[in-house]
PDB file of C-alpha atoms in Angstrom:
ATOM      1  CA  MET P 656     158.712 128.258 109.621  1.00 78.00           C
ATOM      2  CA  GLU P 657     158.542 127.285 105.666  1.00 87.00           C
ATOM      3  CA  VAL P 658     155.440 125.571 106.007  1.00 91.00           C
ATOM      4  CA  LYS P 659     153.720 128.629 107.791  1.00 92.00           C
ATOM      5  CA  LEU P 660     154.858 130.862 105.114  1.00 92.00           C
ATOM      6  CA  ARG P 661     153.920 128.762 102.062  1.00 94.00           C
ATOM      7  CA  THR P 662     150.482 128.545 104.022  1.00 95.00           C
ATOM      8  CA  ALA P 663     150.356 132.077 104.480  1.00 96.00           C
ATOM      9  CA  ARG P 664     151.299 132.903 100.467  1.00 96.00           C
ATOM     10  CA  SER P 665     148.673 130.525  99.636  1.00 96.00           C
ATOM     11  CA  LEU P 666     145.713 132.026 102.017  1.00 97.00           C
ATOM     12  CA  VAL P 667     146.852 135.316 100.652  1.00 97.00           C
ATOM     13  CA  SER P 668     146.631 134.723  97.173  1.00 96.00           C
ATOM     14  CA  LYS P 669     142.870 133.540  97.715  1.00 96.00           C
ATOM     15  CA  LEU P 670     142.042 136.567  98.790  1.00 95.00           C
ATOM     16  CA  SER P 671     142.272 137.902  95.306  1.00 93.00           C
ATOM     17  CA  SER P 672     140.205 134.868  94.193  1.00 93.00           C
ATOM     18  CA  VAL P 673     136.938 135.685  91.942  1.00 91.00           C
ATOM     19  CA  SER P 674     134.802 133.060  93.982  1.00 93.00           C
ATOM     20  CA  SER P 675     133.556 134.473  96.967  1.00 92.00           C
ATOM     21  CA  GLN P 676     133.618 131.762  98.849  1.00 95.00           C
ATOM     22  CA  THR P 677     136.957 131.219  98.193  1.00 96.00           C
ATOM     23  CA  ARG P 678     138.033 134.561  99.711  1.00 96.00           C
ATOM     24  CA  ALA P 679     135.406 133.831 102.598  1.00 97.00           C
ATOM     25  CA  ASP P 680     136.987 130.775 103.729  1.00 97.00           C
ATOM     26  CA  ALA P 681     140.548 131.943 103.211  1.00 98.00           C
ATOM     27  CA  LEU P 682     139.730 135.229 105.273  1.00 97.00           C
ATOM     28  CA  LYS P 683     138.293 132.820 108.073  1.00 98.00           C
ATOM     29  CA  GLU P 684     141.600 131.032 108.236  1.00 98.00           C
ATOM     30  CA  LEU P 685     143.361 134.160 108.272  1.00 98.00           C
ATOM     31  CA  ARG P 686     141.817 135.480 111.217  1.00 98.00           C
ATOM     32  CA  LEU P 687     142.630 132.347 112.960  1.00 97.00           C
ATOM     33  CA  ILE P 688     146.053 131.646 112.537  1.00 97.00           C
ATOM     34  CA  THR P 689     146.745 135.534 113.040  1.00 98.00           C
ATOM     35  CA  LYS P 690     145.338 134.943 116.671  1.00 97.00           C
ATOM     36  CA  LEU P 691     146.337 131.491 117.581  1.00 96.00           C
ATOM     37  CA  ASP P 692     149.894 131.886 115.953  1.00 96.00           C
ATOM     38  CA  PRO P 693     151.896 135.151 116.888  1.00 96.00           C
ATOM     39  CA  ASP P 694     154.702 133.837 114.327  1.00 95.00           C
ATOM     40  CA  SER P 695     152.440 133.766 111.585  1.00 96.00           C
ATOM     41  CA  ARG P 696     151.693 137.330 111.837  1.00 97.00           C
ATOM     42  CA  PRO P 697     154.706 138.893 110.194  1.00 97.00           C
ATOM     43  CA  LEU P 698     154.597 135.967 107.622  1.00 97.00           C
ATOM     44  CA  VAL P 699     151.109 137.155 106.567  1.00 97.00           C
ATOM     45  CA  ALA P 700     151.755 140.556 106.606  1.00 97.00           C
ATOM     46  CA  GLU P 701     154.740 140.231 104.309  1.00 96.00           C
ATOM     47  CA  ALA P 702     152.562 138.128 102.209  1.00 96.00           C
ATOM     48  CA  GLY P 703     150.346 141.010 100.988  1.00 97.00           C
ATOM     49  CA  ALA P 704     147.351 140.529 103.180  1.00 98.00           C
ATOM     50  CA  ILE P 705     147.086 143.871 104.041  1.00 98.00           C
ATOM     51  CA  PRO P 706     145.762 145.987 100.955  1.00 98.00           C
ATOM     52  CA  TYR P 707     143.472 143.174 100.769  1.00 97.00           C
ATOM     53  CA  LEU P 708     141.926 143.293 104.339  1.00 98.00           C
ATOM     54  CA  SER P 709     141.822 147.095 103.964  1.00 98.00           C
ATOM     55  CA  GLU P 710     139.976 146.822 100.901  1.00 97.00           C
ATOM     56  CA  THR P 711     137.593 144.026 102.348  1.00 97.00           C
ATOM     57  CA  LEU P 712     136.433 146.534 105.115  1.00 97.00           C
ATOM     58  CA  PHE P 713     134.500 148.372 102.582  1.00 96.00           C
ATOM     59  CA  ASP P 714     132.665 145.467 101.622  1.00 93.00           C
ATOM     60  CA  SER P 715     128.815 144.906 102.272  1.00 91.00           C
ATOM     61  CA  SER P 716     128.859 141.457 104.120  1.00 93.00           C
ATOM     62  CA  SER P 717     129.118 141.920 107.380  1.00 94.00           C
ATOM     63  CA  SER P 718     131.019 138.685 107.991  1.00 95.00           C
ATOM     64  CA  LEU P 719     133.074 139.432 105.484  1.00 96.00           C
ATOM     65  CA  GLN P 720     134.318 142.855 107.063  1.00 96.00           C
ATOM     66  CA  ASP P 721     134.240 141.231 111.191  1.00 97.00           C
ATOM     67  CA  ASP P 722     136.914 138.565 109.586  1.00 98.00           C
ATOM     68  CA  ALA P 723     138.987 141.203 107.529  1.00 98.00           C
ATOM     69  CA  ALA P 724     138.973 143.428 110.812  1.00 98.00           C
ATOM     70  CA  ALA P 725     139.452 140.945 113.306  1.00 98.00           C
ATOM     71  CA  THR P 726     142.897 139.922 111.359  1.00 98.00           C
ATOM     72  CA  LEU P 727     143.905 143.500 111.011  1.00 98.00           C
ATOM     73  CA  LEU P 728     143.769 144.045 114.817  1.00 98.00           C
ATOM     74  CA  ASN P 729     145.506 140.616 115.090  1.00 98.00           C
ATOM     75  CA  LEU P 730     148.341 141.868 112.733  1.00 98.00           C
ATOM     76  CA  SER P 731     148.613 144.732 114.809  1.00 98.00           C
ATOM     77  CA  ILE P 732     149.933 143.302 117.927  1.00 97.00           C
ATOM     78  CA  SER P 733     152.856 142.369 115.893  1.00 95.00           C
ATOM     79  CA  CYS P 734     153.252 144.233 112.594  1.00 97.00           C
ATOM     80  CA  ARG P 735     152.188 147.866 113.234  1.00 98.00           C
ATOM     81  CA  HIS P 736     154.814 149.372 110.725  1.00 97.00           C
ATOM     82  CA  SER P 737     153.407 147.127 107.990  1.00 97.00           C
ATOM     83  CA  LEU P 738     150.042 148.427 108.677  1.00 98.00           C
ATOM     84  CA  ILE P 739     150.338 152.194 109.042  1.00 98.00           C
ATOM     85  CA  SER P 740     152.760 152.463 105.887  1.00 97.00           C
ATOM     86  CA  THR P 741     150.410 150.637 103.722  1.00 97.00           C
ATOM     87  CA  ARG P 742     148.099 153.216 101.707  1.00 96.00           C
ATOM     88  CA  GLY P 743     144.645 153.176 102.448  1.00 97.00           C
ATOM     89  CA  LEU P 744     144.232 151.202 105.427  1.00 98.00           C
ATOM     90  CA  LEU P 745     143.327 154.617 107.689  1.00 98.00           C
ATOM     91  CA  ASP P 746     140.763 155.341 105.095  1.00 98.00           C
ATOM     92  CA  ALA P 747     139.549 151.592 105.127  1.00 98.00           C
ATOM     93  CA  LEU P 748     139.173 152.188 109.199  1.00 98.00           C
ATOM     94  CA  SER P 749     137.790 155.611 109.110  1.00 98.00           C
ATOM     95  CA  HIS P 750     135.229 154.415 106.786  1.00 97.00           C
ATOM     96  CA  VAL P 751     133.775 151.107 109.336  1.00 98.00           C
ATOM     97  CA  LEU P 752     134.007 154.000 111.824  1.00 98.00           C
ATOM     98  CA  ARG P 753     132.064 156.228 110.176  1.00 96.00           C
ATOM     99  CA  HIS P 754     129.206 154.142 109.285  1.00 96.00           C
ATOM    100  CA  HIS P 755     128.976 152.907 112.941  1.00 96.00           C
ATOM    101  CA  ALA P 756     125.387 153.412 113.315  1.00 90.00           C
ATOM    102  CA  SER P 757     124.684 152.474 109.765  1.00 89.00           C
ATOM    103  CA  PRO P 758     124.427 148.643 108.504  1.00 86.00           C
ATOM    104  CA  SER P 759     127.206 148.916 106.309  1.00 82.00           C
ATOM    105  CA  SER P 760     129.398 148.642 109.689  1.00 86.00           C
ATOM    106  CA  SER P 761     128.549 145.924 112.077  1.00 92.00           C
ATOM    107  CA  ALA P 762     129.439 146.234 115.566  1.00 95.00           C
ATOM    108  CA  PHE P 763     131.972 143.983 116.040  1.00 96.00           C
ATOM    109  CA  ALA P 764     133.950 145.715 112.748  1.00 97.00           C
ATOM    110  CA  VAL P 765     133.823 148.980 114.304  1.00 98.00           C
ATOM    111  CA  GLN P 766     135.082 147.614 117.944  1.00 98.00           C
ATOM    112  CA  SER P 767     137.774 145.786 116.129  1.00 98.00           C
ATOM    113  CA  SER P 768     138.879 148.921 114.038  1.00 98.00           C
ATOM    114  CA  ALA P 769     138.842 151.368 116.951  1.00 98.00           C
ATOM    115  CA  ALA P 770     141.002 148.603 118.694  1.00 98.00           C
ATOM    116  CA  THR P 771     143.347 148.432 115.913  1.00 98.00           C
ATOM    117  CA  LEU P 772     143.695 152.258 116.150  1.00 98.00           C
ATOM    118  CA  HIS P 773     144.286 152.169 119.974  1.00 98.00           C
ATOM    119  CA  SER P 774     146.990 149.317 119.179  1.00 98.00           C
ATOM    120  CA  LEU P 775     148.683 151.344 116.640  1.00 98.00           C
ATOM    121  CA  LEU P 776     148.797 154.772 118.511  1.00 98.00           C
ATOM    122  CA  VAL P 777     151.192 152.885 121.187  1.00 98.00           C
ATOM    123  CA  VAL P 778     153.657 154.090 119.303  1.00 98.00           C
ATOM    124  CA  ASP P 779     154.697 157.694 119.119  1.00 98.00           C
ATOM    125  CA  ASP P 780     155.462 158.545 115.682  1.00 98.00           C
ATOM    126  CA  TYR P 781     152.375 157.225 114.331  1.00 98.00           C
ATOM    127  CA  ARG P 782     150.197 159.508 117.337  1.00 98.00           C
ATOM    128  CA  PRO P 783     150.380 163.176 114.510  1.00 98.00           C
ATOM    129  CA  ILE P 784     149.683 160.472 111.479  1.00 98.00           C
ATOM    130  CA  ILE P 785     146.416 159.139 113.030  1.00 98.00           C
ATOM    131  CA  GLY P 786     145.534 162.601 114.522  1.00 98.00           C
ATOM    132  CA  ALA P 787     145.905 164.370 111.251  1.00 97.00           C
ATOM    133  CA  LYS P 788     143.192 161.921 110.042  1.00 97.00           C
ATOM    134  CA  ARG P 789     140.123 164.442 111.301  1.00 97.00           C
ATOM    135  CA  ASP P 790     137.395 162.067 110.064  1.00 98.00           C
ATOM    136  CA  ILE P 791     138.757 159.462 112.281  1.00 98.00           C
ATOM    137  CA  ALA P 792     138.781 161.456 115.310  1.00 98.00           C
ATOM    138  CA  TYR P 793     135.014 162.772 114.301  1.00 98.00           C
ATOM    139  CA  SER P 794     133.928 159.246 113.959  1.00 98.00           C
ATOM    140  CA  LEU P 795     135.315 157.996 117.269  1.00 98.00           C
ATOM    141  CA  ILE P 796     133.797 161.014 118.952  1.00 98.00           C
ATOM    142  CA  ASP P 797     130.320 160.458 117.267  1.00 98.00           C
ATOM    143  CA  ILE P 798     130.650 156.641 118.535  1.00 98.00           C
ATOM    144  CA  VAL P 799     131.197 158.172 122.296  1.00 97.00           C
ATOM    145  CA  LYS P 800     128.229 160.278 121.973  1.00 95.00           C
ATOM    146  CA  SER P 801     125.930 158.302 120.143  1.00 94.00           C
ATOM    147  CA  LEU P 802     123.078 157.123 122.782  1.00 90.00           C
ATOM    148  CA  ASN P 803     122.741 153.854 120.324  1.00 92.00           C
ATOM    149  CA  SER P 804     126.517 152.517 120.535  1.00 94.00           C
ATOM    150  CA  PRO P 805     127.388 149.200 122.130  1.00 95.00           C
ATOM    151  CA  PRO P 806     129.335 149.740 125.599  1.00 94.00           C
ATOM    152  CA  ARG P 807     132.029 147.900 124.101  1.00 96.00           C
ATOM    153  CA  SER P 808     132.308 150.310 121.073  1.00 97.00           C
ATOM    154  CA  VAL P 809     132.397 152.962 123.248  1.00 97.00           C
ATOM    155  CA  LYS P 810     135.075 151.429 125.260  1.00 97.00           C
ATOM    156  CA  ASP P 811     137.232 150.845 122.408  1.00 98.00           C
ATOM    157  CA  ALA P 812     136.552 154.281 121.222  1.00 98.00           C
ATOM    158  CA  LEU P 813     137.554 156.008 124.154  1.00 98.00           C
ATOM    159  CA  LYS P 814     141.041 153.821 124.204  1.00 98.00           C
ATOM    160  CA  ALA P 815     141.561 155.062 120.629  1.00 98.00           C
ATOM    161  CA  LEU P 816     140.758 158.759 121.661  1.00 98.00           C
ATOM    162  CA  PHE P 817     143.134 158.236 124.919  1.00 98.00           C
ATOM    163  CA  GLY P 818     146.200 157.353 122.133  1.00 98.00           C
ATOM    164  CA  ILE P 819     145.427 160.325 119.788  1.00 98.00           C
ATOM    165  CA  SER P 820     145.285 162.895 122.865  1.00 98.00           C
ATOM    166  CA  LEU P 821     148.703 161.646 124.021  1.00 98.00           C
ATOM    167  CA  TYR P 822     150.136 163.563 121.271  1.00 98.00           C
ATOM    168  CA  ALA P 823     149.830 167.371 122.701  1.00 97.00           C
ATOM    169  CA  LEU P 824     148.953 168.838 119.263  1.00 97.00           C
ATOM    170  CA  ASN P 825     145.936 166.507 118.606  1.00 98.00           C
ATOM    171  CA  ARG P 826     144.458 168.201 121.352  1.00 98.00           C
ATOM    172  CA  GLY P 827     143.102 170.971 120.119  1.00 97.00           C
ATOM    173  CA  ALA P 828     141.587 169.284 117.183  1.00 97.00           C
ATOM    174  CA  LEU P 829     139.529 167.177 119.651  1.00 98.00           C
ATOM    175  CA  VAL P 830     138.048 170.064 121.577  1.00 98.00           C
ATOM    176  CA  GLU P 831     136.935 171.494 118.042  1.00 98.00           C
ATOM    177  CA  LEU P 832     135.537 168.430 117.159  1.00 98.00           C
ATOM    178  CA  GLY P 833     133.333 168.180 120.163  1.00 98.00           C
ATOM    179  CA  ALA P 834     135.054 165.523 122.523  1.00 98.00           C
ATOM    180  CA  VAL P 835     134.793 167.766 125.628  1.00 98.00           C
ATOM    181  CA  PRO P 836     130.619 167.828 125.987  1.00 98.00           C
ATOM    182  CA  ALA P 837     130.687 164.353 124.905  1.00 98.00           C
ATOM    183  CA  LEU P 838     133.270 162.834 127.347  1.00 98.00           C
ATOM    184  CA  PHE P 839     131.857 164.497 130.182  1.00 97.00           C
ATOM    185  CA  THR P 840     128.457 163.444 129.247  1.00 96.00           C
ATOM    186  CA  LEU P 841     129.560 160.143 129.899  1.00 96.00           C
ATOM    187  CA  VAL P 842     131.018 160.697 133.112  1.00 96.00           C
ATOM    188  CA  VAL P 843     127.843 162.534 134.474  1.00 94.00           C
ATOM    189  CA  LYS P 844     125.201 160.146 132.691  1.00 91.00           C
ATOM    190  CA  ASP P 845     127.047 156.794 132.586  1.00 84.00           C
ATOM    191  CA  GLY P 846     127.213 155.184 135.895  1.00 77.00           C
ATOM    192  CA  ARG P 847     129.446 152.114 134.379  1.00 85.00           C
ATOM    193  CA  VAL P 848     132.683 152.428 136.195  1.00 87.00           C
ATOM    194  CA  GLY P 849     135.174 151.268 133.134  1.00 93.00           C
ATOM    195  CA  ILE P 850     133.631 153.937 130.976  1.00 95.00           C
ATOM    196  CA  VAL P 851     134.017 157.089 133.719  1.00 96.00           C
ATOM    197  CA  GLU P 852     137.383 155.712 134.067  1.00 97.00           C
ATOM    198  CA  ASP P 853     138.222 155.763 130.121  1.00 97.00           C
ATOM    199  CA  SER P 854     136.409 159.022 129.866  1.00 98.00           C
ATOM    200  CA  THR P 855     138.047 160.802 132.462  1.00 98.00           C
ATOM    201  CA  ALA P 856     141.628 159.287 131.208  1.00 98.00           C
ATOM    202  CA  VAL P 857     140.755 161.462 128.042  1.00 98.00           C
ATOM    203  CA  ILE P 858     139.543 164.630 129.785  1.00 98.00           C
ATOM    204  CA  ALA P 859     142.748 164.679 131.621  1.00 98.00           C
ATOM    205  CA  GLN P 860     145.009 164.927 128.443  1.00 98.00           C
ATOM    206  CA  VAL P 861     142.817 167.030 126.584  1.00 98.00           C
ATOM    207  CA  ALA P 862     142.575 169.449 129.260  1.00 98.00           C
ATOM    208  CA  GLY P 863     146.428 170.313 128.557  1.00 96.00           C
ATOM    209  CA  CYS P 864     145.701 172.583 125.914  1.00 96.00           C
ATOM    210  CA  GLU P 865     144.608 176.348 126.002  1.00 94.00           C
ATOM    211  CA  GLU P 866     141.464 175.483 123.421  1.00 96.00           C
ATOM    212  CA  SER P 867     140.301 173.541 126.486  1.00 97.00           C
ATOM    213  CA  GLU P 868     139.444 175.982 128.887  1.00 96.00           C
ATOM    214  CA  GLU P 869     136.231 177.663 127.338  1.00 97.00           C
ATOM    215  CA  GLU P 870     134.472 174.262 126.546  1.00 97.00           C
ATOM    216  CA  PHE P 871     135.148 172.911 130.306  1.00 98.00           C
ATOM    217  CA  ARG P 872     133.599 176.148 131.622  1.00 97.00           C
ATOM    218  CA  ARG P 873     130.339 175.488 128.990  1.00 97.00           C
ATOM    219  CA  VAL P 874     129.904 172.112 130.658  1.00 97.00           C
ATOM    220  CA  SER P 875     130.936 172.815 134.380  1.00 97.00           C
ATOM    221  CA  GLY P 876     134.167 170.865 133.995  1.00 97.00           C
ATOM    222  CA  VAL P 877     135.754 171.662 136.788  1.00 98.00           C
ATOM    223  CA  ARG P 878     133.062 171.203 138.969  1.00 97.00           C
ATOM    224  CA  VAL P 879     132.200 167.789 137.676  1.00 97.00           C
ATOM    225  CA  LEU P 880     135.860 166.683 138.207  1.00 98.00           C
ATOM    226  CA  ALA P 881     135.854 168.518 141.530  1.00 97.00           C
ATOM    227  CA  ASP P 882     133.001 165.928 142.478  1.00 96.00           C
ATOM    228  CA  LEU P 883     134.412 162.753 141.242  1.00 97.00           C
ATOM    229  CA  LEU P 884     136.973 163.714 144.362  1.00 96.00           C
ATOM    230  CA  ASP P 885     134.194 164.011 146.987  1.00 93.00           C
ATOM    231  CA  PRO P 886     134.831 161.170 148.930  1.00 88.00           C
ATOM    232  CA  SER P 887     131.471 160.789 149.509  1.00 89.00           C
ATOM    233  CA  THR P 888     130.949 159.752 145.807  1.00 90.00           C
ATOM    234  CA  GLY P 889     132.498 156.475 145.560  1.00 89.00           C
ATOM    235  CA  THR P 890     134.280 156.891 142.575  1.00 93.00           C
ATOM    236  CA  SER P 891     136.850 154.805 141.823  1.00 96.00           C
ATOM    237  CA  LEU P 892     140.561 155.330 142.962  1.00 96.00           C
ATOM    238  CA  ARG P 893     141.845 155.418 139.046  1.00 97.00           C
ATOM    239  CA  SER P 894     138.707 157.819 137.679  1.00 97.00           C
ATOM    240  CA  ARG P 895     140.163 160.267 140.937  1.00 97.00           C
ATOM    241  CA  GLU P 896     143.865 160.009 139.718  1.00 98.00           C
ATOM    242  CA  ASN P 897     142.413 160.993 136.240  1.00 98.00           C
ATOM    243  CA  ALA P 898     139.846 164.098 137.793  1.00 98.00           C
ATOM    244  CA  VAL P 899     143.343 165.088 139.659  1.00 98.00           C
ATOM    245  CA  ALA P 900     145.312 165.191 136.709  1.00 98.00           C
ATOM    246  CA  ALA P 901     142.683 167.015 134.753  1.00 98.00           C
ATOM    247  CA  LEU P 902     142.230 170.021 137.337  1.00 98.00           C
ATOM    248  CA  LEU P 903     146.117 170.074 137.264  1.00 97.00           C
ATOM    249  CA  ASN P 904     146.615 170.151 133.430  1.00 97.00           C
ATOM    250  CA  LEU P 905     143.906 172.556 133.281  1.00 96.00           C
ATOM    251  CA  ALA P 906     145.445 174.975 135.747  1.00 96.00           C
ATOM    252  CA  ARG P 907     149.017 174.774 134.380  1.00 94.00           C
ATOM    253  CA  CYS P 908     147.466 175.331 130.635  1.00 94.00           C
ATOM    254  CA  CYS P 909     145.175 177.931 130.814  1.00 90.00           C
ATOM    255  CA  SER P 910     144.206 181.183 132.154  1.00 93.00           C
ATOM    256  CA  GLU P 911     144.446 182.620 135.370  1.00 94.00           C
ATOM    257  CA  ARG P 912     140.849 182.742 135.386  1.00 95.00           C
ATOM    258  CA  ALA P 913     140.947 178.916 135.261  1.00 96.00           C
ATOM    259  CA  VAL P 914     143.569 178.829 138.084  1.00 95.00           C
ATOM    260  CA  ARG P 915     141.325 180.380 140.110  1.00 95.00           C
ATOM    261  CA  GLU P 916     138.271 178.007 139.169  1.00 96.00           C
ATOM    262  CA  VAL P 917     140.515 175.289 140.289  1.00 96.00           C
ATOM    263  CA  ARG P 918     141.292 176.671 143.439  1.00 93.00           C
ATOM    264  CA  GLU P 919     137.959 177.576 144.323  1.00 93.00           C
ATOM    265  CA  GLU P 920     136.577 174.254 143.486  1.00 95.00           C
ATOM    266  CA  GLY P 921     139.308 172.008 144.971  1.00 92.00           C
ATOM    267  CA  MET P 922     138.882 173.857 148.136  1.00 90.00           C
ATOM    268  CA  GLY P 923     135.920 171.770 148.714  1.00 90.00           C
ATOM    269  CA  VAL P 924     137.892 168.821 147.973  1.00 93.00           C
ATOM    270  CA  VAL P 925     141.022 168.759 149.394  1.00 91.00           C
ATOM    271  CA  ASP P 926     140.629 165.916 151.608  1.00 90.00           C
ATOM    272  CA  GLY P 927     139.802 163.778 148.291  1.00 94.00           C
ATOM    273  CA  VAL P 928     143.259 165.213 146.562  1.00 94.00           C
ATOM    274  CA  ALA P 929     145.019 164.065 149.722  1.00 90.00           C
ATOM    275  CA  ASP P 930     143.596 160.907 149.859  1.00 92.00           C
ATOM    276  CA  VAL P 931     145.106 160.367 146.057  1.00 95.00           C
ATOM    277  CA  ALA P 932     148.197 161.970 147.510  1.00 91.00           C
ATOM    278  CA  GLU P 933     148.474 159.318 150.263  1.00 90.00           C
ATOM    279  CA  ASN P 934     146.795 156.388 148.126  1.00 93.00           C
ATOM    280  CA  GLY P 935     147.543 156.707 144.563  1.00 93.00           C
ATOM    281  CA  GLY P 936     150.098 155.521 142.031  1.00 96.00           C
ATOM    282  CA  ALA P 937     153.550 157.413 141.737  1.00 94.00           C
ATOM    283  CA  LYS P 938     152.472 159.409 139.110  1.00 95.00           C
ATOM    284  CA  GLY P 939     148.818 160.031 140.746  1.00 95.00           C
ATOM    285  CA  LYS P 940     150.575 161.005 144.163  1.00 92.00           C
ATOM    286  CA  SER P 941     152.961 163.159 142.542  1.00 94.00           C
ATOM    287  CA  LYS P 942     150.187 164.970 140.519  1.00 96.00           C
ATOM    288  CA  ALA P 943     147.851 165.016 143.684  1.00 94.00           C
ATOM    289  CA  VAL P 944     150.658 166.933 145.480  1.00 92.00           C
ATOM    290  CA  ALA P 945     150.930 169.448 142.778  1.00 94.00           C
ATOM    291  CA  LEU P 946     147.676 170.137 142.800  1.00 95.00           C
ATOM    292  CA  LEU P 947     147.104 170.593 146.273  1.00 91.00           C
ATOM    293  CA  LYS P 948     149.870 173.268 145.820  1.00 89.00           C
ATOM    294  CA  VAL P 949     147.814 174.890 143.352  1.00 92.00           C
ATOM    295  CA  ILE P 950     144.967 175.134 144.996  1.00 89.00           C
ATOM    296  CA  ASP P 951     146.676 176.651 148.160  1.00 83.00           C
ATOM    297  CA  GLY P 952     148.343 178.872 145.667  1.00 77.00           C
ATOM    298  CA  GLY P 953     151.369 179.256 148.548  1.00 61.00           C
ATOM    299  CA  SER P 954     149.393 181.696 150.562  1.00 63.00           C
ATOM    300  CA  GLY P 955     148.294 179.000 153.201  1.00 61.00           C
ATOM    301  CA  SER P 956     145.229 178.985 152.503  1.00 61.00           C
ATOM    302  CA  ILE P 957     144.323 175.135 153.198  1.00 62.00           C
ATOM    303  CA  ALA P 958     146.446 175.396 156.583  1.00 55.00           C
ATOM    304  CA  SER P 959     144.025 178.448 157.389  1.00 52.00           C
ATOM    305  CA  VAL P 960     141.074 176.302 156.508  1.00 54.00           C
ATOM    306  CA  PHE P 961     141.889 172.781 157.821  1.00 56.00           C
ATOM    307  CA  ARG P 962     143.786 172.258 161.292  1.00 53.00           C
ATOM    308  CA  ASP P 963     145.087 169.303 159.921  1.00 57.00           C
ATOM    309  CA  LYS P 964     148.954 168.574 159.623  1.00 60.00           C
ATOM    310  CA  ARG P 965     149.034 165.773 156.939  1.00 62.00           C
ATOM    311  CA  PHE P 966     148.312 168.902 154.744  1.00 60.00           C
ATOM    312  CA  ASP P 967     151.520 170.433 155.575  1.00 60.00           C
ATOM    313  CA  CYS P 968     153.399 167.523 155.175  1.00 62.00           C
ATOM    314  CA  LEU P 969     151.738 167.135 151.843  1.00 67.00           C
ATOM    315  CA  LEU P 970     152.667 170.764 150.889  1.00 59.00           C
ATOM    316  CA  ASN P 971     156.139 170.088 151.649  1.00 67.00           C
ATOM    317  CA  GLN P 972     157.078 167.244 149.336  1.00 68.00           C
ATOM    318  CA  SER P 973     158.277 168.066 145.967  1.00 63.00           C
ATOM    319  CA  SER P 974     156.360 167.258 143.546  1.00 56.00           C
TER     320      SER P 974
END
């Protein structure tokens, strides 16, 4: 361990060298050891690498930027507190994301920066901190809605947005910044299963705030989500579970008008909701049962239309 500590200190000291080649070589070494040796990550962080790595994200060299972003991502696996407590780190990540469509940020650095945010957002206490940086949220949404964004950048941005949306007080800001139309555009126009799954995961969280109601209405969100639950569409189970969660959150958090819309569209896809209630994961099953009860409204409307005992069984379950 002593040898590893000396190596980390030596490499970090070279990050302040006047020689650009020395800095570049040190960055490549740090990227490699933080990827391959988990024990070295806290040593590199303690040696003071993070401020230098953050500063390098502003560098015009794409190779230096790539190595710095990748090293920060590696460190985020084991040293989240060291990263979030480093002044200027979030601003540096934001800089890379903000310039995702320009030559000043490489696609790889953008992806690594978004993935680093997703890693940090695993910690509950960091979600309000990162969510308060509106420039980060704006840039992530811009990546999602940009037609020229590589698929990997979109997926990493969606995962970071999901982490931000897990903190309830961040959801209104995401709606205000245009997340809802950007996310539904992906669901409607992007046929890639993973993209649709990640998009609907964020939609399900964003639906849990009253600010989302009008935005959902503008994009026919309830109808789009109901379409995902139609068995004929062949939508993946994960996307259908997310659609159930979104409709349920919308009904719970928004107005009576939203509840009526969920009921009206839901009546057309009760078979799809029931399928999630029977075949989904534990959380998916529970939410699907709860959504069936919202659609039924306690009035027996499902039973009056569908003569199927399985609905009686599901509606009598506790959710």
